[in-house]
Amino acid sequence: MAKKDPYAALRIKEFNIFLLVRFALVFGWTMQFIVIEWEVYSLTKDPLSLGVIGLMEIIPAFTMALFAGHIVDQKEKRNLLALCIAAFSLISLGLFLLTWDVVVAGWENKTILYAIYALVFFGGFLRSFFGPTIFSLVALIVPKKIYPNAATWNSSTWQMAAVLGPAFGGFAIGWMGVHWALCIVFGLIMLSFFILLFIEKKPVLNPKIGEPVVESLKEGVRFVFKTKAILGAMTLDMVAVLFGGAIALLPVFAQDILKVGSEGFGVLRAAPAVGAFITMLVTAYIPISKNAGMKLLVAIFGFGLSIVVFGLSSVFWISLLALFFSGITDGVSMVIRQTILQIKTPDHMRGRVSSVNSMFVGSSNELGAFESGVTAKLMGAATAVVFGGTMTLITVITTAIVSPTFRKLDLTKDLEAHEKAE
């Protein structure tokens, strides 16, 4: 049966093309993010400036999220993703130029910093479209009965790129400098654009084309809040990302606490993704849909515990192991969350549901970066990380106690129903 085949989704040609697109895009995106983090902290030596990067991205991403979901549900997905990638390439080109001595000769550091923030702000606007478009497109490529398998390989590809992108970015800063590292990012984004064209256009499944925006947005929000499995998964992940934001402070740890330089920074940044990637490869062979609610709670609890250990450590290898185990637990959490969203969301509402998810989870990445920057400024980087991990642990324990329904969540019957329908 397809659900027992660990390579079921990989037997679909367009899904493999989609994975190549996502790999190139995420590799470039994550590489660009840490290169810019490094450059901004080098310009300012202020941890709060790292938080401002997150704030500049969350403002447009959050405010545009619902509207972006409405547009995604109304438009053809392949071309919309191509448009988003083309626009993102302009941001990468702009950052490349802002780190070129020939272009910024005579500019004050403050001027360069503000220009970087402006491009990050534009990137946040595009970010609101990327998530819903990708989420909707993959559901049009693979059959419903193999969504969990597709979610595993999709998340694994994301994690592989998130491993290699930051690691390569950290080494590239030392090898060739920030400027040429960003040139590589621009090339990767353009590559993802051209590969995407090998995927055919997909039908628009929304029966309410032309529906008023306000009614469309209300329908999406109502669906999320009445579907307890989706709401619970989003809330847990939002809290974990918001308060477990050790990643945003890695430049501080690498430069000032662990003193491991740009190469060590790249290794630390990649460690969580290595753990998550290994975990998700294992989940391709060992389905985790049974007792999904309890498994998700345990995974996020393990994530919070790993973050606490990282914050307490001043030894490089202990910090590295803590981040690695945070990735292992996050990998389990990611596959379960994506499976819940794919299974529980109707085709015609995928854009809007994904947009609500981005408001809960995606935006909390940037808000978490800002929270980490502020708390690091007030109480020091190490204390801020321990505080965030502790808040994650408290949230998981509280959810397990007050929500027995979510604790007992099982996706097995949903998967069997989809298989019978097809």
XYZ file of C-alpha atoms in Angstrom:
422
model
C 0.000 0.000 0.000
C 1.187 3.515 -0.817
C 1.120 4.672 2.789
C 3.648 1.946 3.700
C 6.037 2.839 0.879
C 8.735 5.173 2.306
C 9.436 6.467 -1.230
C 5.819 6.880 -2.375
C 6.014 10.652 -2.898
C 9.426 10.412 -4.579
C 7.897 8.270 -7.339
C 6.073 11.366 -8.606
C 8.239 13.288 -11.110
C 6.839 16.756 -10.410
C 7.274 16.262 -6.669
C 11.001 15.661 -7.235
C 11.192 18.854 -9.288
C 9.359 20.661 -6.498
C 11.914 19.369 -3.981
C 14.774 20.686 -6.131
C 13.105 24.093 -6.259
C 12.580 24.129 -2.521
C 16.140 22.990 -1.813
C 17.720 25.760 -3.918
C 15.336 28.368 -2.503
C 15.761 27.419 1.155
C 19.528 26.956 0.799
C 19.792 30.479 -0.598
C 17.308 31.974 1.864
C 18.917 30.512 5.005
C 22.420 31.262 3.763
C 21.431 34.865 3.077
C 19.842 35.232 6.507
C 22.912 34.246 8.501
C 25.261 36.224 6.253
C 23.117 39.308 6.866
C 22.971 38.540 10.609
C 26.767 38.399 10.656
C 27.105 41.630 8.673
C 24.598 43.538 10.820
C 26.200 42.461 14.093
C 29.642 43.298 12.700
C 28.392 46.790 11.836
C 26.690 47.451 15.189
C 28.054 45.035 17.845
C 24.569 45.344 19.375
C 22.422 42.197 19.943
C 19.309 44.350 19.678
C 20.146 44.950 15.993
C 19.663 41.221 15.412
C 16.206 41.525 16.926
C 15.431 44.460 14.637
C 16.092 42.212 11.623
C 13.278 39.988 12.846
C 11.021 42.950 13.551
C 11.544 44.373 10.053
C 10.420 41.061 8.552
C 7.505 40.316 10.854
C 5.661 43.616 10.355
C 4.817 43.106 6.650
C 4.667 39.297 6.933
C 2.088 39.425 9.716
C -0.042 42.273 8.377
C -0.204 40.801 4.864
C -0.641 37.138 5.858
C -4.433 36.768 5.615
C -4.686 38.851 2.454
C -1.897 36.774 0.885
C -3.783 33.570 1.714
C -6.882 34.925 -0.010
C -4.878 35.710 -3.164
C -3.204 32.292 -3.156
C -6.598 30.538 -2.995
C -7.768 32.638 -5.944
C -4.726 32.257 -8.238
C -2.802 29.555 -10.114
C -0.054 28.328 -7.799
C 2.923 27.595 -10.088
C 3.027 31.037 -11.684
C 2.394 32.772 -8.373
C 5.403 31.008 -6.831
C 7.515 31.963 -9.859
C 6.525 35.600 -9.366
C 7.481 35.446 -5.682
C 10.891 33.936 -6.491
C 11.566 36.582 -9.163
C 10.809 39.335 -6.646
C 12.991 37.671 -4.021
C 15.899 37.626 -6.483
C 15.745 41.428 -6.520
C 16.209 41.478 -2.747
C 19.242 39.189 -3.024
C 20.690 41.401 -5.740
C 20.137 44.481 -3.557
C 21.949 42.917 -0.586
C 24.792 41.892 -2.869
C 25.171 45.519 -3.992
C 24.933 46.889 -0.427
C 27.988 44.849 0.586
C 30.055 45.880 -2.464
C 32.717 48.444 -1.558
C 32.453 50.013 -5.021
C 28.769 50.790 -4.438
C 28.787 51.826 -0.765
C 32.125 53.634 -0.711
C 31.718 56.693 1.514
C 28.430 55.491 3.028
C 28.023 55.600 6.788
C 27.402 52.308 8.589
C 24.022 53.592 9.683
C 22.976 54.213 6.084
C 24.013 50.703 5.028
C 22.194 49.252 8.025
C 18.950 51.058 7.221
C 19.161 49.968 3.588
C 19.564 46.340 4.717
C 16.558 46.708 7.010
C 14.519 48.100 4.082
C 15.273 45.060 1.921
C 14.483 42.730 4.826
C 11.144 44.550 5.159
C 10.371 43.883 1.486
C 11.378 40.263 2.051
C 8.796 40.044 4.835
C 6.120 41.157 2.383
C 7.101 38.323 0.025
C 7.337 35.907 2.946
C 3.584 36.211 3.460
C 3.047 34.723 -0.024
C 5.746 32.028 -0.050
C 4.351 29.777 2.682
C 0.715 29.566 1.469
C 1.793 29.139 -2.163
C 4.237 26.293 -1.439
C 1.773 24.606 0.942
C -0.983 24.743 -1.685
C 1.225 23.677 -4.609
C 2.534 20.489 -2.988
C -1.049 19.392 -2.243
C -1.810 19.661 -5.986
C 1.180 17.496 -6.905
C 0.714 14.467 -4.605
C -2.427 12.400 -3.780
C -4.008 12.899 -0.373
C -3.284 9.345 0.763
C 0.482 9.974 0.712
C 0.439 13.433 2.329
C 2.340 12.194 5.422
C 5.077 10.717 3.232
C 5.217 13.884 1.124
C 5.351 15.983 4.316
C 8.317 13.912 5.504
C 10.329 14.335 2.290
C 9.280 17.971 1.908
C 10.380 18.768 5.460
C 13.540 16.674 5.031
C 14.486 18.653 1.940
C 13.847 21.876 3.813
C 16.053 20.683 6.665
C 18.827 19.487 4.360
C 18.935 22.915 2.751
C 18.758 24.511 6.206
C 21.772 22.399 7.207
C 23.911 23.184 4.201
C 22.836 26.800 3.695
C 23.906 28.178 7.100
C 26.991 25.948 7.284
C 28.144 27.005 3.834
C 27.247 30.607 4.632
C 29.396 30.594 7.753
C 32.380 29.142 5.907
C 31.775 31.401 2.898
C 32.079 34.499 5.099
C 35.590 33.359 6.063
C 36.575 32.117 2.598
C 35.281 34.856 0.298
C 33.673 37.538 2.449
C 30.077 38.660 2.882
C 29.841 40.249 -0.572
C 30.636 37.183 -2.677
C 28.674 34.923 -0.345
C 25.596 36.982 -1.255
C 26.450 36.610 -4.948
C 26.089 32.837 -4.526
C 22.705 33.409 -2.875
C 21.505 35.386 -5.892
C 22.580 32.562 -8.215
C 20.695 29.964 -6.177
C 17.492 31.992 -6.213
C 17.653 32.338 -10.000
C 18.306 28.594 -10.300
C 15.164 27.805 -8.281
C 13.167 30.054 -10.617
C 14.220 28.212 -13.778
C 13.727 24.728 -12.259
C 10.182 25.686 -11.216
C 9.193 26.187 -14.862
C 9.396 22.403 -15.380
C 6.287 22.011 -13.208
C 3.017 22.371 -15.106
C 0.382 24.905 -14.165
C -2.188 23.570 -11.700
C -5.978 23.997 -11.585
C -7.532 26.465 -9.168
C -9.819 24.364 -6.946
C -11.522 27.210 -5.112
C -15.244 27.191 -6.058
C -15.615 30.785 -4.831
C -13.440 32.686 -7.303
C -14.142 36.387 -6.917
C -15.461 36.004 -3.373
C -15.281 39.271 -1.393
C -12.012 39.526 0.501
C -13.579 40.088 3.924
C -15.845 37.029 3.641
C -12.965 34.904 2.374
C -10.721 35.907 5.282
C -13.456 35.317 7.857
C -14.055 31.810 6.488
C -10.373 30.921 6.775
C -10.016 32.205 10.338
C -13.244 30.518 11.471
C -12.110 27.178 10.071
C -8.788 27.292 11.940
C -10.341 28.229 15.274
C -13.035 25.553 15.099
C -10.576 22.794 14.077
C -8.967 21.980 17.431
C -6.181 19.795 16.021
C -4.934 22.581 13.749
C -5.326 25.277 16.408
C -3.490 23.217 19.034
C -0.587 22.376 16.739
C -0.218 26.010 15.646
C -0.322 27.328 19.212
C 2.293 24.906 20.525
C 4.652 25.616 17.671
C 4.165 29.370 17.997
C 5.177 29.333 21.657
C 8.180 27.061 21.032
C 9.453 29.272 18.218
C 8.674 32.522 20.032
C 10.445 31.676 23.285
C 12.957 29.087 22.077
C 14.688 31.540 19.758
C 18.297 30.694 20.600
C 19.166 30.713 16.892
C 18.689 34.476 16.622
C 21.411 35.019 19.242
C 23.977 32.638 17.724
C 26.192 35.468 16.439
C 26.500 36.660 20.047
C 27.325 33.169 21.335
C 29.776 32.478 18.500
C 31.633 35.777 18.800
C 31.453 36.660 22.496
C 30.656 33.530 24.583
C 32.007 30.456 22.783
C 34.527 32.492 20.717
C 34.507 30.140 17.705
C 34.466 32.634 14.817
C 32.458 32.526 11.603
C 33.248 28.845 10.940
C 31.994 27.826 14.383
C 28.980 30.055 13.842
C 28.126 28.144 10.655
C 28.477 24.791 12.427
C 26.302 25.911 15.351
C 23.678 27.308 12.981
C 23.553 24.036 11.051
C 23.420 21.714 14.087
C 19.632 21.888 14.693
C 18.915 21.226 11.041
C 21.241 18.197 11.024
C 19.301 16.676 13.907
C 15.946 17.451 12.293
C 17.036 16.041 8.941
C 18.141 12.736 10.473
C 14.886 12.466 12.404
C 12.742 13.092 9.354
C 14.561 10.476 7.302
C 13.707 8.001 10.051
C 10.033 9.065 10.041
C 9.818 8.130 6.343
C 10.170 4.521 7.503
C 8.411 4.786 10.873
C 5.042 6.606 10.555
C 4.232 8.846 13.514
C 0.546 9.523 12.824
C -0.577 7.219 15.663
C -0.867 9.079 19.000
C 0.235 12.213 17.154
C -0.904 14.619 19.888
C 1.162 13.037 22.660
C 4.181 12.671 20.381
C 3.975 16.354 19.482
C 3.836 17.367 23.154
C 6.853 15.186 24.021
C 8.823 16.517 21.044
C 8.271 20.177 21.928
C 9.087 19.476 25.599
C 12.408 17.953 24.456
C 13.002 21.014 22.299
C 12.557 23.375 25.246
C 14.871 21.279 27.409
C 17.595 21.381 24.740
C 17.326 25.177 24.527
C 17.778 25.478 28.306
C 20.958 23.346 28.138
C 22.307 25.469 25.291
C 21.743 28.668 27.247
C 23.553 27.281 30.314
C 26.567 25.995 28.356
C 29.830 27.833 27.746
C 31.541 24.776 26.178
C 31.378 24.501 22.391
C 30.717 20.756 22.083
C 27.976 20.823 24.734
C 26.328 23.757 22.963
C 26.610 21.893 19.676
C 24.985 18.746 21.098
C 22.182 20.775 22.681
C 21.370 22.401 19.337
C 21.584 19.015 17.615
C 19.022 17.504 20.000
C 16.811 20.564 19.612
C 16.789 19.740 15.905
C 15.912 16.086 16.518
C 12.844 17.040 18.554
C 11.893 19.826 16.160
C 12.070 17.357 13.260
C 9.426 15.139 14.851
C 7.323 18.171 15.648
C 7.575 19.530 12.099
C 6.421 16.315 10.395
C 3.454 15.938 12.751
C 2.404 19.567 12.333
C 2.623 19.447 8.535
C 0.662 16.190 8.427
C -2.082 17.661 10.634
C -2.360 20.736 8.403
C -2.397 18.792 5.128
C -4.931 16.194 6.294
C -7.321 18.519 8.108
C -7.398 21.356 5.501
C -9.801 21.311 2.496
C -8.183 21.989 -0.902
C -9.996 25.268 -1.510
C -8.820 26.756 1.815
C -5.132 25.791 1.834
C -3.860 29.294 1.132
C -5.853 30.904 3.916
C -5.152 28.177 6.483
C -1.449 28.306 5.668
C -1.564 32.081 6.061
C -3.112 31.787 9.509
C -0.393 29.257 10.289
C 2.240 31.758 9.160
C 0.718 34.342 11.501
C 0.944 31.869 14.370
C 4.244 30.199 13.522
C 6.073 31.806 10.618
C 5.834 35.321 12.009
C 6.795 34.098 15.470
C 10.239 33.257 14.056
C 10.878 36.950 13.477
C 8.992 38.024 16.615
C 11.016 35.436 18.520
C 14.203 36.938 17.100
C 13.063 40.360 18.311
C 12.088 38.953 21.723
C 15.501 37.296 22.001
C 17.253 40.531 21.071
C 15.308 42.550 23.636
C 15.725 40.025 26.474
C 19.416 39.625 25.636
C 19.805 43.389 25.870
C 18.039 43.442 29.252
C 19.373 40.289 30.953
C 22.242 38.982 28.825
C 22.221 36.446 25.971
C 22.626 33.287 28.073
C 19.895 34.204 30.558
C 17.559 35.173 27.718
C 17.950 31.749 26.088
C 17.350 29.893 29.384
C 14.260 32.016 30.006
C 12.879 31.194 26.559
C 13.440 27.456 26.940
C 11.785 27.468 30.348
C 8.706 29.241 28.973
C 8.439 26.526 26.291
C 8.523 23.789 28.942
C 5.823 25.509 31.001
C 3.570 25.883 27.945
C 3.836 22.195 26.980
C 3.041 21.028 30.526
C 0.066 23.399 30.716
C -1.304 22.245 27.343
C -0.990 18.570 28.307
C -2.981 19.217 31.491
C -5.765 21.476 30.191
C -6.303 19.856 26.744
C -6.850 16.089 27.021
C -8.490 16.103 23.558
C -5.292 17.268 21.895
C -3.249 14.896 24.037
C -5.284 11.990 22.602
C -5.125 13.192 18.963
C -4.628 10.302 16.495
C -4.403 10.748 12.701
C -4.674 7.079 11.717
C -8.411 7.171 10.922
C -8.044 10.327 8.818
C -5.384 8.666 6.677
C -7.505 5.546 6.219
C -10.468 7.696 5.133
C -8.361 9.513 2.504
C -7.055 6.215 1.140
C -10.571 4.777 0.771
C -11.736 7.987 -0.947
C -9.025 7.588 -3.590
